């Protein structure tokens, strides 16, 4: 059963990507597949969220107080109203149209996020989370929603960068802030040539991934990273991105080649019948369980065995650390979903998560400190 865990986690990642793309059926299909492979709490939690709230995200009332004078002309509350026909037959509400218009009429980035000029990082993050969910093109099909979404992303990208924000505050002019960064081109809907695209920024906040990609495990439990970003830009922007991605592609190829050149480890953290690693062993220091083949005891003794067990423990700690991060991310996602949907049951469920890997990480940390 443990051998299927990696495949189940891959299915959950695919499901998250499908949710980000607005494909609820595909997300459900892969979450059900993940549940059959291995009973992951993340898959179960996402399924429950989809079944209960999946098609209504963004339809619940959403109010916010204007934090600056520039917000006074903007609607403070949006709620369900009669839908209109959008592009491709997709509907949108009058409130969504009003919201898009109000964003696109904003004169500065503080108005876009609805924050004061002394807003801190947490205020910016909260404002961005709320607006990004509301105006994401997969959720909001009103005309101009894509431009509003880009504007929100660029506002956060500039204001969360101390250097760019300082120049922006000094000049009060977005174009000069861009020129300060050695980039003369500016479009208010696209903003400066930001360090990250609005779509990637959204994926970092809501996709459960790091900027560099999603964490996964190799057969021996070591952590690795895979780039899974999807960009929606014009042909000219794609050419620029290809040039920026070339060094990353080279690094990935070098990494893959080095992995191919490295021989398979003589152990596994899980039993693997295919490689014959089914004999259970335990490290002397931390008592970590690992599995080897029938020839292992004859080939690895003394110093060699100590090196193997050290590697086993390093892999185990890395695995636990990554799984602890996933548990924390899952809890954060559930708590945020509970707040957005005003779901007390989901909040209680998030608070009741066992966080087994994080507890194990604390235990291992105490052993290291004690040693």
mmCIF file of C-alpha atoms in Angstrom:
data_model
loop_
_atom_site.group_PDB
_atom_site.id
_atom_site.type_symbol
_atom_site.label_atom_id
_atom_site.label_comp_id
_atom_site.label_asym_id
_atom_site.label_seq_id
_atom_site.Cartn_x
_atom_site.Cartn_y
_atom_site.Cartn_z
ATOM 1 C CA UNK A 1 0.000 0.000 0.000
ATOM 2 C CA UNK A 2 2.863 2.395 0.895
ATOM 3 C CA UNK A 3 4.325 1.816 -2.560
ATOM 4 C CA UNK A 4 1.298 3.553 -4.102
ATOM 5 C CA UNK A 5 1.693 6.715 -2.033
ATOM 6 C CA UNK A 6 3.901 8.518 -4.581
ATOM 7 C CA UNK A 7 1.395 7.829 -7.376
ATOM 8 C CA UNK A 8 -1.465 9.021 -5.181
ATOM 9 C CA UNK A 9 0.379 12.276 -4.436
ATOM 10 C CA UNK A 10 0.930 12.810 -8.168
ATOM 11 C CA UNK A 11 -2.818 12.384 -8.722
ATOM 12 C CA UNK A 12 -3.528 15.011 -6.037
ATOM 13 C CA UNK A 13 -1.123 17.447 -7.739
ATOM 14 C CA UNK A 14 -2.883 16.885 -11.084
ATOM 15 C CA UNK A 15 -6.232 17.453 -9.360
ATOM 16 C CA UNK A 16 -4.999 20.754 -7.899
ATOM 17 C CA UNK A 17 -3.877 21.888 -11.351
ATOM 18 C CA UNK A 18 -7.299 20.947 -12.728
ATOM 19 C CA UNK A 19 -9.009 22.982 -9.992
ATOM 20 C CA UNK A 20 -6.807 25.982 -10.824
ATOM 21 C CA UNK A 21 -7.878 25.581 -14.453
ATOM 22 C CA UNK A 22 -11.559 25.369 -13.455
ATOM 23 C CA UNK A 23 -11.907 21.708 -14.532
ATOM 24 C CA UNK A 24 -13.871 20.320 -11.598
ATOM 25 C CA UNK A 25 -14.691 16.939 -13.198
ATOM 26 C CA UNK A 26 -11.044 16.176 -13.972
ATOM 27 C CA UNK A 27 -10.077 17.169 -10.434
ATOM 28 C CA UNK A 28 -12.684 14.826 -8.945
ATOM 29 C CA UNK A 29 -11.600 11.984 -11.224
ATOM 30 C CA UNK A 30 -7.960 12.198 -10.145
ATOM 31 C CA UNK A 31 -8.863 12.657 -6.476
ATOM 32 C CA UNK A 32 -10.955 9.467 -6.591
ATOM 33 C CA UNK A 33 -8.032 7.707 -8.272
ATOM 34 C CA UNK A 34 -5.698 8.970 -5.535
ATOM 35 C CA UNK A 35 -8.036 7.632 -2.860
ATOM 36 C CA UNK A 36 -7.971 4.179 -4.468
ATOM 37 C CA UNK A 37 -4.174 4.168 -4.609
ATOM 38 C CA UNK A 38 -3.564 5.463 -1.078
ATOM 39 C CA UNK A 39 -5.875 7.157 1.476
ATOM 40 C CA UNK A 40 -4.268 10.603 1.545
ATOM 41 C CA UNK A 41 -5.937 13.150 3.874
ATOM 42 C CA UNK A 42 -5.326 15.899 1.291
ATOM 43 C CA UNK A 43 -7.304 14.025 -1.375
ATOM 44 C CA UNK A 44 -10.192 13.390 0.996
ATOM 45 C CA UNK A 45 -10.265 17.024 2.148
ATOM 46 C CA UNK A 46 -10.213 18.383 -1.407
ATOM 47 C CA UNK A 47 -13.007 16.020 -2.444
ATOM 48 C CA UNK A 48 -15.173 17.203 0.439
ATOM 49 C CA UNK A 49 -14.498 20.847 -0.418
ATOM 50 C CA UNK A 50 -15.381 20.254 -4.084
ATOM 51 C CA UNK A 51 -18.534 18.267 -3.294
ATOM 52 C CA UNK A 52 -19.785 20.909 -0.887
ATOM 53 C CA UNK A 53 -18.522 24.163 -2.400
ATOM 54 C CA UNK A 54 -16.850 23.396 -5.728
ATOM 55 C CA UNK A 55 -19.339 25.103 -8.020
ATOM 56 C CA UNK A 56 -20.166 27.994 -5.725
ATOM 57 C CA UNK A 57 -16.772 29.562 -5.068
ATOM 58 C CA UNK A 58 -17.240 33.244 -5.499
ATOM 59 C CA UNK A 59 -21.049 33.151 -5.231
ATOM 60 C CA UNK A 60 -21.201 33.814 -1.502
ATOM 61 C CA UNK A 61 -21.464 37.414 -0.307
ATOM 62 C CA UNK A 62 -18.124 39.148 -0.118
ATOM 63 C CA UNK A 63 -17.733 42.559 1.512
ATOM 64 C CA UNK A 64 -14.701 44.698 2.206
ATOM 65 C CA UNK A 65 -14.308 48.172 3.583
ATOM 66 C CA UNK A 66 -12.441 50.681 1.437
ATOM 67 C CA UNK A 67 -9.047 51.317 3.014
ATOM 68 C CA UNK A 68 -8.216 54.471 1.056
ATOM 69 C CA UNK A 69 -10.067 57.457 -0.314
ATOM 70 C CA UNK A 70 -9.678 56.083 -3.836
ATOM 71 C CA UNK A 71 -11.955 53.180 -2.903
ATOM 72 C CA UNK A 72 -14.981 55.322 -2.111
ATOM 73 C CA UNK A 73 -16.374 54.976 -5.588
ATOM 74 C CA UNK A 74 -15.958 51.211 -5.586
ATOM 75 C CA UNK A 75 -18.607 48.692 -4.579
ATOM 76 C CA UNK A 76 -18.025 47.456 -1.042
ATOM 77 C CA UNK A 77 -20.088 44.319 -1.351
ATOM 78 C CA UNK A 78 -20.763 41.832 -4.116
ATOM 79 C CA UNK A 79 -23.307 39.044 -4.111
ATOM 80 C CA UNK A 80 -25.285 36.868 -6.477
ATOM 81 C CA UNK A 81 -27.319 38.600 -9.119
ATOM 82 C CA UNK A 82 -28.838 37.734 -12.459
ATOM 83 C CA UNK A 83 -26.279 36.195 -14.794
ATOM 84 C CA UNK A 84 -25.599 37.464 -18.281
ATOM 85 C CA UNK A 85 -24.180 35.666 -21.266
ATOM 86 C CA UNK A 86 -20.396 35.881 -21.437
ATOM 87 C CA UNK A 87 -17.922 34.877 -24.077
ATOM 88 C CA UNK A 88 -18.249 31.235 -25.048
ATOM 89 C CA UNK A 89 -21.648 31.052 -23.353
ATOM 90 C CA UNK A 90 -20.174 31.448 -19.847
ATOM 91 C CA UNK A 91 -22.297 33.535 -17.494
ATOM 92 C CA UNK A 92 -21.317 36.376 -15.228
ATOM 93 C CA UNK A 93 -23.120 38.560 -12.737
ATOM 94 C CA UNK A 94 -23.719 42.306 -12.777
ATOM 95 C CA UNK A 95 -21.705 42.575 -9.585
ATOM 96 C CA UNK A 96 -18.782 40.855 -11.310
ATOM 97 C CA UNK A 97 -18.957 43.391 -14.134
ATOM 98 C CA UNK A 98 -19.082 46.271 -11.624
ATOM 99 C CA UNK A 99 -16.131 44.799 -9.737
ATOM 100 C CA UNK A 100 -14.041 44.486 -12.902
ATOM 101 C CA UNK A 101 -14.866 48.058 -13.921
ATOM 102 C CA UNK A 102 -13.921 49.387 -10.493
ATOM 103 C CA UNK A 103 -10.554 47.580 -10.553
ATOM 104 C CA UNK A 104 -9.721 48.749 -14.059
ATOM 105 C CA UNK A 105 -10.614 52.355 -13.149
ATOM 106 C CA UNK A 106 -8.188 52.464 -10.222
ATOM 107 C CA UNK A 107 -5.483 55.112 -10.525
ATOM 108 C CA UNK A 108 -2.826 53.442 -8.385
ATOM 109 C CA UNK A 109 -1.837 50.064 -6.991
ATOM 110 C CA UNK A 110 -2.969 50.881 -3.446
ATOM 111 C CA UNK A 111 -6.476 51.472 -4.760
ATOM 112 C CA UNK A 112 -6.311 48.208 -6.714
ATOM 113 C CA UNK A 113 -5.643 46.182 -3.555
ATOM 114 C CA UNK A 114 -7.811 48.417 -1.379
ATOM 115 C CA UNK A 115 -5.060 49.035 1.186
ATOM 116 C CA UNK A 116 -3.517 52.107 2.776
ATOM 117 C CA UNK A 117 -0.046 53.336 1.838
ATOM 118 C CA UNK A 118 1.381 52.061 5.125
ATOM 119 C CA UNK A 119 0.021 48.530 4.600
ATOM 120 C CA UNK A 120 2.375 45.757 5.715
ATOM 121 C CA UNK A 121 3.122 42.376 4.142
ATOM 122 C CA UNK A 122 0.228 40.604 5.863
ATOM 123 C CA UNK A 123 -2.243 43.278 4.758
ATOM 124 C CA UNK A 124 -1.013 42.955 1.177
ATOM 125 C CA UNK A 125 -1.265 39.163 1.258
ATOM 126 C CA UNK A 126 -4.793 39.212 2.672
ATOM 127 C CA UNK A 127 -5.941 41.750 0.108
ATOM 128 C CA UNK A 128 -4.333 39.827 -2.745
ATOM 129 C CA UNK A 129 -5.804 36.474 -1.672
ATOM 130 C CA UNK A 130 -9.310 37.905 -1.509
ATOM 131 C CA UNK A 131 -9.152 39.722 -4.846
ATOM 132 C CA UNK A 132 -7.254 37.034 -6.779
ATOM 133 C CA UNK A 133 -9.885 34.425 -5.930
ATOM 134 C CA UNK A 134 -12.656 36.809 -6.909
ATOM 135 C CA UNK A 135 -11.210 37.965 -10.246
ATOM 136 C CA UNK A 136 -9.394 34.869 -11.531
ATOM 137 C CA UNK A 137 -10.496 34.381 -15.183
ATOM 138 C CA UNK A 138 -11.508 30.775 -14.469
ATOM 139 C CA UNK A 139 -13.987 32.007 -11.858
ATOM 140 C CA UNK A 140 -14.941 35.407 -13.235
ATOM 141 C CA UNK A 141 -16.031 35.511 -16.891
ATOM 142 C CA UNK A 142 -17.038 39.166 -16.965
ATOM 143 C CA UNK A 143 -15.498 41.282 -19.759
ATOM 144 C CA UNK A 144 -12.158 42.675 -18.602
ATOM 145 C CA UNK A 145 -11.700 40.141 -15.780
ATOM 146 C CA UNK A 146 -8.369 38.985 -17.214
ATOM 147 C CA UNK A 147 -6.996 42.538 -17.222
ATOM 148 C CA UNK A 148 -8.278 43.089 -13.689
ATOM 149 C CA UNK A 149 -6.615 39.860 -12.551
ATOM 150 C CA UNK A 150 -3.300 40.919 -14.123
ATOM 151 C CA UNK A 151 -3.601 44.338 -12.522
ATOM 152 C CA UNK A 152 -4.140 42.775 -9.090
ATOM 153 C CA UNK A 153 -1.139 40.483 -9.557
ATOM 154 C CA UNK A 154 1.116 43.322 -10.672
ATOM 155 C CA UNK A 155 -0.061 45.510 -7.804
ATOM 156 C CA UNK A 156 0.969 42.861 -5.296
ATOM 157 C CA UNK A 157 4.246 42.135 -7.139
ATOM 158 C CA UNK A 158 5.276 45.808 -7.007
ATOM 159 C CA UNK A 159 4.049 46.685 -3.504
ATOM 160 C CA UNK A 160 5.480 43.523 -1.934
ATOM 161 C CA UNK A 161 8.927 44.344 -3.363
ATOM 162 C CA UNK A 162 10.537 46.928 -1.016
ATOM 163 C CA UNK A 163 12.773 48.485 -3.705
ATOM 164 C CA UNK A 164 10.064 48.781 -6.353
ATOM 165 C CA UNK A 165 7.550 50.009 -3.785
ATOM 166 C CA UNK A 166 9.957 52.695 -2.545
ATOM 167 C CA UNK A 167 10.470 54.039 -6.070
ATOM 168 C CA UNK A 168 6.741 53.811 -6.764
ATOM 169 C CA UNK A 169 5.971 55.805 -3.600
ATOM 170 C CA UNK A 170 8.603 58.437 -4.411
ATOM 171 C CA UNK A 171 7.413 59.116 -7.945
ATOM 172 C CA UNK A 172 3.744 58.210 -7.666
ATOM 173 C CA UNK A 173 4.203 57.011 -11.217
ATOM 174 C CA UNK A 174 4.185 53.388 -12.329
ATOM 175 C CA UNK A 175 6.212 54.054 -15.461
ATOM 176 C CA UNK A 176 9.057 55.707 -13.554
ATOM 177 C CA UNK A 177 9.071 52.816 -11.115
ATOM 178 C CA UNK A 178 9.614 50.523 -14.092
ATOM 179 C CA UNK A 179 12.355 52.717 -15.532
ATOM 180 C CA UNK A 180 14.136 52.543 -12.191
ATOM 181 C CA UNK A 181 14.305 48.801 -12.726
ATOM 182 C CA UNK A 182 16.004 49.318 -16.121
ATOM 183 C CA UNK A 183 12.838 48.511 -17.979
ATOM 184 C CA UNK A 184 11.369 51.357 -20.039
ATOM 185 C CA UNK A 185 8.223 49.560 -21.180
ATOM 186 C CA UNK A 186 5.068 49.824 -19.149
ATOM 187 C CA UNK A 187 1.432 48.944 -19.553
ATOM 188 C CA UNK A 188 -0.831 49.495 -16.572
ATOM 189 C CA UNK A 189 -2.754 46.282 -17.213
ATOM 190 C CA UNK A 190 0.479 44.309 -17.384
ATOM 191 C CA UNK A 191 2.467 46.533 -15.056
ATOM 192 C CA UNK A 192 6.248 46.427 -14.938
ATOM 193 C CA UNK A 193 8.013 43.402 -16.328
ATOM 194 C CA UNK A 194 7.421 41.789 -12.953
ATOM 195 C CA UNK A 195 9.640 39.094 -11.502
ATOM 196 C CA UNK A 196 6.687 36.684 -11.634
ATOM 197 C CA UNK A 197 3.570 36.437 -13.800
ATOM 198 C CA UNK A 198 0.115 36.998 -12.263
ATOM 199 C CA UNK A 199 -0.820 33.367 -13.031
ATOM 200 C CA UNK A 200 2.306 31.977 -11.350
ATOM 201 C CA UNK A 201 1.736 34.259 -8.367
ATOM 202 C CA UNK A 202 -1.792 32.857 -8.066
ATOM 203 C CA UNK A 203 -0.459 29.275 -8.246
ATOM 204 C CA UNK A 204 2.001 29.982 -5.444
ATOM 205 C CA UNK A 205 -0.778 31.311 -3.195
ATOM 206 C CA UNK A 206 -3.457 28.741 -4.028
ATOM 207 C CA UNK A 207 -1.795 25.827 -5.851
ATOM 208 C CA UNK A 208 0.177 24.519 -2.954
ATOM 209 C CA UNK A 209 3.522 24.827 -4.656
ATOM 210 C CA UNK A 210 6.841 26.661 -4.337
ATOM 211 C CA UNK A 211 7.845 29.216 -6.995
ATOM 212 C CA UNK A 212 10.310 26.699 -8.413
ATOM 213 C CA UNK A 213 7.841 23.838 -8.683
ATOM 214 C CA UNK A 214 6.138 21.053 -6.763
ATOM 215 C CA UNK A 215 7.924 18.798 -4.312
ATOM 216 C CA UNK A 216 7.973 15.107 -5.062
ATOM 217 C CA UNK A 217 10.053 12.129 -3.933
ATOM 218 C CA UNK A 218 12.361 9.853 -5.848
ATOM 219 C CA UNK A 219 12.386 6.120 -5.120
ATOM 220 C CA UNK A 220 14.743 6.552 -2.175
ATOM 221 C CA UNK A 221 12.794 9.452 -0.711
ATOM 222 C CA UNK A 222 15.100 12.307 -1.723
ATOM 223 C CA UNK A 223 13.329 15.531 -2.563
ATOM 224 C CA UNK A 224 13.224 16.899 -6.094
ATOM 225 C CA UNK A 225 11.463 19.616 -7.988
ATOM 226 C CA UNK A 226 9.480 19.700 -11.229
ATOM 227 C CA UNK A 227 8.355 22.828 -13.084
ATOM 228 C CA UNK A 228 4.626 22.731 -13.767
ATOM 229 C CA UNK A 229 3.729 26.301 -14.600
ATOM 230 C CA UNK A 230 1.378 27.102 -17.466
ATOM 231 C CA UNK A 231 1.695 30.560 -18.995
ATOM 232 C CA UNK A 232 -0.921 32.506 -20.906
ATOM 233 C CA UNK A 233 0.883 35.211 -22.772
ATOM 234 C CA UNK A 234 1.139 36.645 -26.239
ATOM 235 C CA UNK A 235 3.603 35.300 -28.819
ATOM 236 C CA UNK A 236 6.134 38.051 -28.036
ATOM 237 C CA UNK A 237 6.038 37.301 -24.315
ATOM 238 C CA UNK A 238 6.511 33.592 -25.002
ATOM 239 C CA UNK A 239 9.711 34.354 -26.930
ATOM 240 C CA UNK A 240 11.033 36.322 -23.961
ATOM 241 C CA UNK A 241 10.091 33.522 -21.582
ATOM 242 C CA UNK A 242 11.866 30.915 -23.703
ATOM 243 C CA UNK A 243 15.056 32.930 -23.409
ATOM 244 C CA UNK A 244 14.595 33.224 -19.637
ATOM 245 C CA UNK A 245 13.863 29.508 -19.296
ATOM 246 C CA UNK A 246 16.915 28.270 -21.220
ATOM 247 C CA UNK A 247 19.270 28.278 -18.181
ATOM 248 C CA UNK A 248 16.609 26.434 -16.169
ATOM 249 C CA UNK A 249 16.138 23.843 -18.925
ATOM 250 C CA UNK A 250 19.897 23.257 -19.048
ATOM 251 C CA UNK A 251 19.973 22.764 -15.271
ATOM 252 C CA UNK A 252 17.092 20.292 -15.460
ATOM 253 C CA UNK A 253 18.835 18.298 -18.206
ATOM 254 C CA UNK A 254 22.084 18.216 -16.221
ATOM 255 C CA UNK A 255 20.149 17.093 -13.144
ATOM 256 C CA UNK A 256 18.403 14.322 -15.089
ATOM 257 C CA UNK A 257 21.679 13.105 -16.579
ATOM 258 C CA UNK A 258 23.320 13.038 -13.165
ATOM 259 C CA UNK A 259 20.393 11.025 -11.808
ATOM 260 C CA UNK A 260 20.780 8.488 -14.619
ATOM 261 C CA UNK A 261 24.501 8.166 -13.924
ATOM 262 C CA UNK A 262 23.986 7.519 -10.205
ATOM 263 C CA UNK A 263 23.374 3.872 -9.343
ATOM 264 C CA UNK A 264 20.247 2.898 -7.431
ATOM 265 C CA UNK A 265 20.643 2.987 -3.640
ATOM 266 C CA UNK A 266 20.966 -0.381 -1.858
ATOM 267 C CA UNK A 267 17.905 0.379 0.266
ATOM 268 C CA UNK A 268 14.371 1.735 0.142
ATOM 269 C CA UNK A 269 12.230 3.417 2.765
ATOM 270 C CA UNK A 270 9.331 1.245 1.561
ATOM 271 C CA UNK A 271 9.216 -2.458 0.617
ATOM 272 C CA UNK A 272 9.736 -2.910 -3.131
ATOM 273 C CA UNK A 273 9.236 -6.413 -4.457
ATOM 274 C CA UNK A 274 10.375 -5.428 -7.967
ATOM 275 C CA UNK A 275 13.922 -4.691 -6.770
ATOM 276 C CA UNK A 276 13.875 -7.415 -4.118
ATOM 277 C CA UNK A 277 14.098 -4.863 -1.301
ATOM 278 C CA UNK A 278 11.691 -6.590 1.060
ATOM 279 C CA UNK A 279 13.914 -7.494 4.038
ATOM 280 C CA UNK A 280 13.188 -5.163 6.952
ATOM 281 C CA UNK A 281 16.094 -3.391 8.695
ATOM 282 C CA UNK A 282 16.366 -0.634 11.308
ATOM 283 C CA UNK A 283 19.021 2.055 11.777
ATOM 284 C CA UNK A 284 20.941 1.976 15.031
ATOM 285 C CA UNK A 285 20.800 5.712 15.743
ATOM 286 C CA UNK A 286 17.207 6.859 15.063
ATOM 287 C CA UNK A 287 15.565 3.466 14.624
ATOM 288 C CA UNK A 288 14.408 4.286 11.081
ATOM 289 C CA UNK A 289 12.930 1.287 9.261
ATOM 290 C CA UNK A 290 14.262 0.551 5.766
ATOM 291 C CA UNK A 291 14.240 -2.376 3.335
ATOM 292 C CA UNK A 292 17.081 -4.205 1.575
ATOM 293 C CA UNK A 293 17.602 -7.253 -0.655
ATOM 294 C CA UNK A 294 18.917 -10.650 0.435
ATOM 295 C CA UNK A 295 22.566 -9.856 -0.433
ATOM 296 C CA UNK A 296 22.720 -6.619 1.563
ATOM 297 C CA UNK A 297 24.039 -8.071 4.839
ATOM 298 C CA UNK A 298 26.930 -9.766 3.063
ATOM 299 C CA UNK A 299 27.949 -6.654 1.098
ATOM 300 C CA UNK A 300 27.505 -3.926 3.735
ATOM 301 C CA UNK A 301 29.250 -4.274 7.078
ATOM 302 C CA UNK A 302 31.101 -2.015 9.494
ATOM 303 C CA UNK A 303 31.846 1.440 8.071
ATOM 304 C CA UNK A 304 29.904 0.738 4.863
ATOM 305 C CA UNK A 305 26.807 -0.137 6.878
ATOM 306 C CA UNK A 306 27.186 3.039 8.946
ATOM 307 C CA UNK A 307 27.328 5.139 5.757
ATOM 308 C CA UNK A 308 24.201 3.450 4.396
ATOM 309 C CA UNK A 309 22.304 3.988 7.649
ATOM 310 C CA UNK A 310 23.363 7.644 7.736
ATOM 311 C CA UNK A 311 21.996 8.041 4.201
ATOM 312 C CA UNK A 312 18.778 6.243 5.210
ATOM 313 C CA UNK A 313 18.249 8.644 8.110
ATOM 314 C CA UNK A 314 18.961 11.697 5.944
ATOM 315 C CA UNK A 315 16.409 10.498 3.372
ATOM 316 C CA UNK A 316 13.888 9.760 6.102
ATOM 317 C CA UNK A 317 14.268 13.199 7.689
ATOM 318 C CA UNK A 318 13.955 14.847 4.251
ATOM 319 C CA UNK A 319 10.802 12.828 3.576
ATOM 320 C CA UNK A 320 9.301 13.746 6.940
ATOM 321 C CA UNK A 321 10.186 17.417 6.453
ATOM 322 C CA UNK A 322 8.507 17.489 3.018
ATOM 323 C CA UNK A 323 5.422 15.668 4.304
ATOM 324 C CA UNK A 324 5.224 18.049 7.263
ATOM 325 C CA UNK A 325 5.241 20.967 4.820
ATOM 326 C CA UNK A 326 2.398 19.298 2.897
ATOM 327 C CA UNK A 327 0.426 18.824 6.126
ATOM 328 C CA UNK A 328 0.870 22.474 7.045
ATOM 329 C CA UNK A 329 -0.099 23.537 3.521
ATOM 330 C CA UNK A 330 -3.190 21.318 3.653
ATOM 331 C CA UNK A 331 -4.201 22.776 7.016
ATOM 332 C CA UNK A 332 -3.650 26.335 5.763
ATOM 333 C CA UNK A 333 -5.687 25.629 2.606
ATOM 334 C CA UNK A 334 -8.553 24.143 4.628
ATOM 335 C CA UNK A 335 -8.537 27.020 7.124
ATOM 336 C CA UNK A 336 -8.600 29.558 4.303
ATOM 337 C CA UNK A 337 -11.380 27.677 2.481
ATOM 338 C CA UNK A 338 -13.338 27.548 5.740
ATOM 339 C CA UNK A 339 -12.939 31.311 6.092
ATOM 340 C CA UNK A 340 -13.954 32.013 2.486
ATOM 341 C CA UNK A 341 -16.995 29.708 2.616
ATOM 342 C CA UNK A 342 -17.803 30.543 6.266
ATOM 343 C CA UNK A 343 -17.777 26.802 6.965
ATOM 344 C CA UNK A 344 -17.394 26.040 10.689
ATOM 345 C CA UNK A 345 -17.357 22.289 10.042
ATOM 346 C CA UNK A 346 -14.394 22.640 7.686
ATOM 347 C CA UNK A 347 -12.620 24.905 10.182
ATOM 348 C CA UNK A 348 -13.053 22.316 12.948
ATOM 349 C CA UNK A 349 -11.790 19.618 10.617
ATOM 350 C CA UNK A 350 -8.702 21.699 9.809
ATOM 351 C CA UNK A 351 -8.045 22.260 13.514
ATOM 352 C CA UNK A 352 -8.399 18.515 14.151
ATOM 353 C CA UNK A 353 -5.782 17.418 11.580
ATOM 354 C CA UNK A 354 -3.298 15.110 13.316
ATOM 355 C CA UNK A 355 -0.125 16.536 11.660
ATOM 356 C CA UNK A 356 1.691 13.216 12.250
ATOM 357 C CA UNK A 357 4.706 14.090 10.105
ATOM 358 C CA UNK A 358 5.180 17.426 11.851
ATOM 359 C CA UNK A 359 5.058 15.662 15.224
ATOM 360 C CA UNK A 360 7.632 13.157 13.992
ATOM 361 C CA UNK A 361 9.822 16.023 12.766
ATOM 362 C CA UNK A 362 9.640 17.614 16.217
ATOM 363 C CA UNK A 363 10.641 14.262 17.768
ATOM 364 C CA UNK A 364 13.626 13.917 15.434
ATOM 365 C CA UNK A 365 14.666 17.515 16.089
ATOM 366 C CA UNK A 366 14.608 16.919 19.843
ATOM 367 C CA UNK A 367 16.773 13.803 19.383
ATOM 368 C CA UNK A 368 19.333 15.763 17.359
ATOM 369 C CA UNK A 369 19.382 18.587 19.917
ATOM 370 C CA UNK A 370 19.662 16.107 22.758
ATOM 371 C CA UNK A 371 22.545 14.392 20.979
#
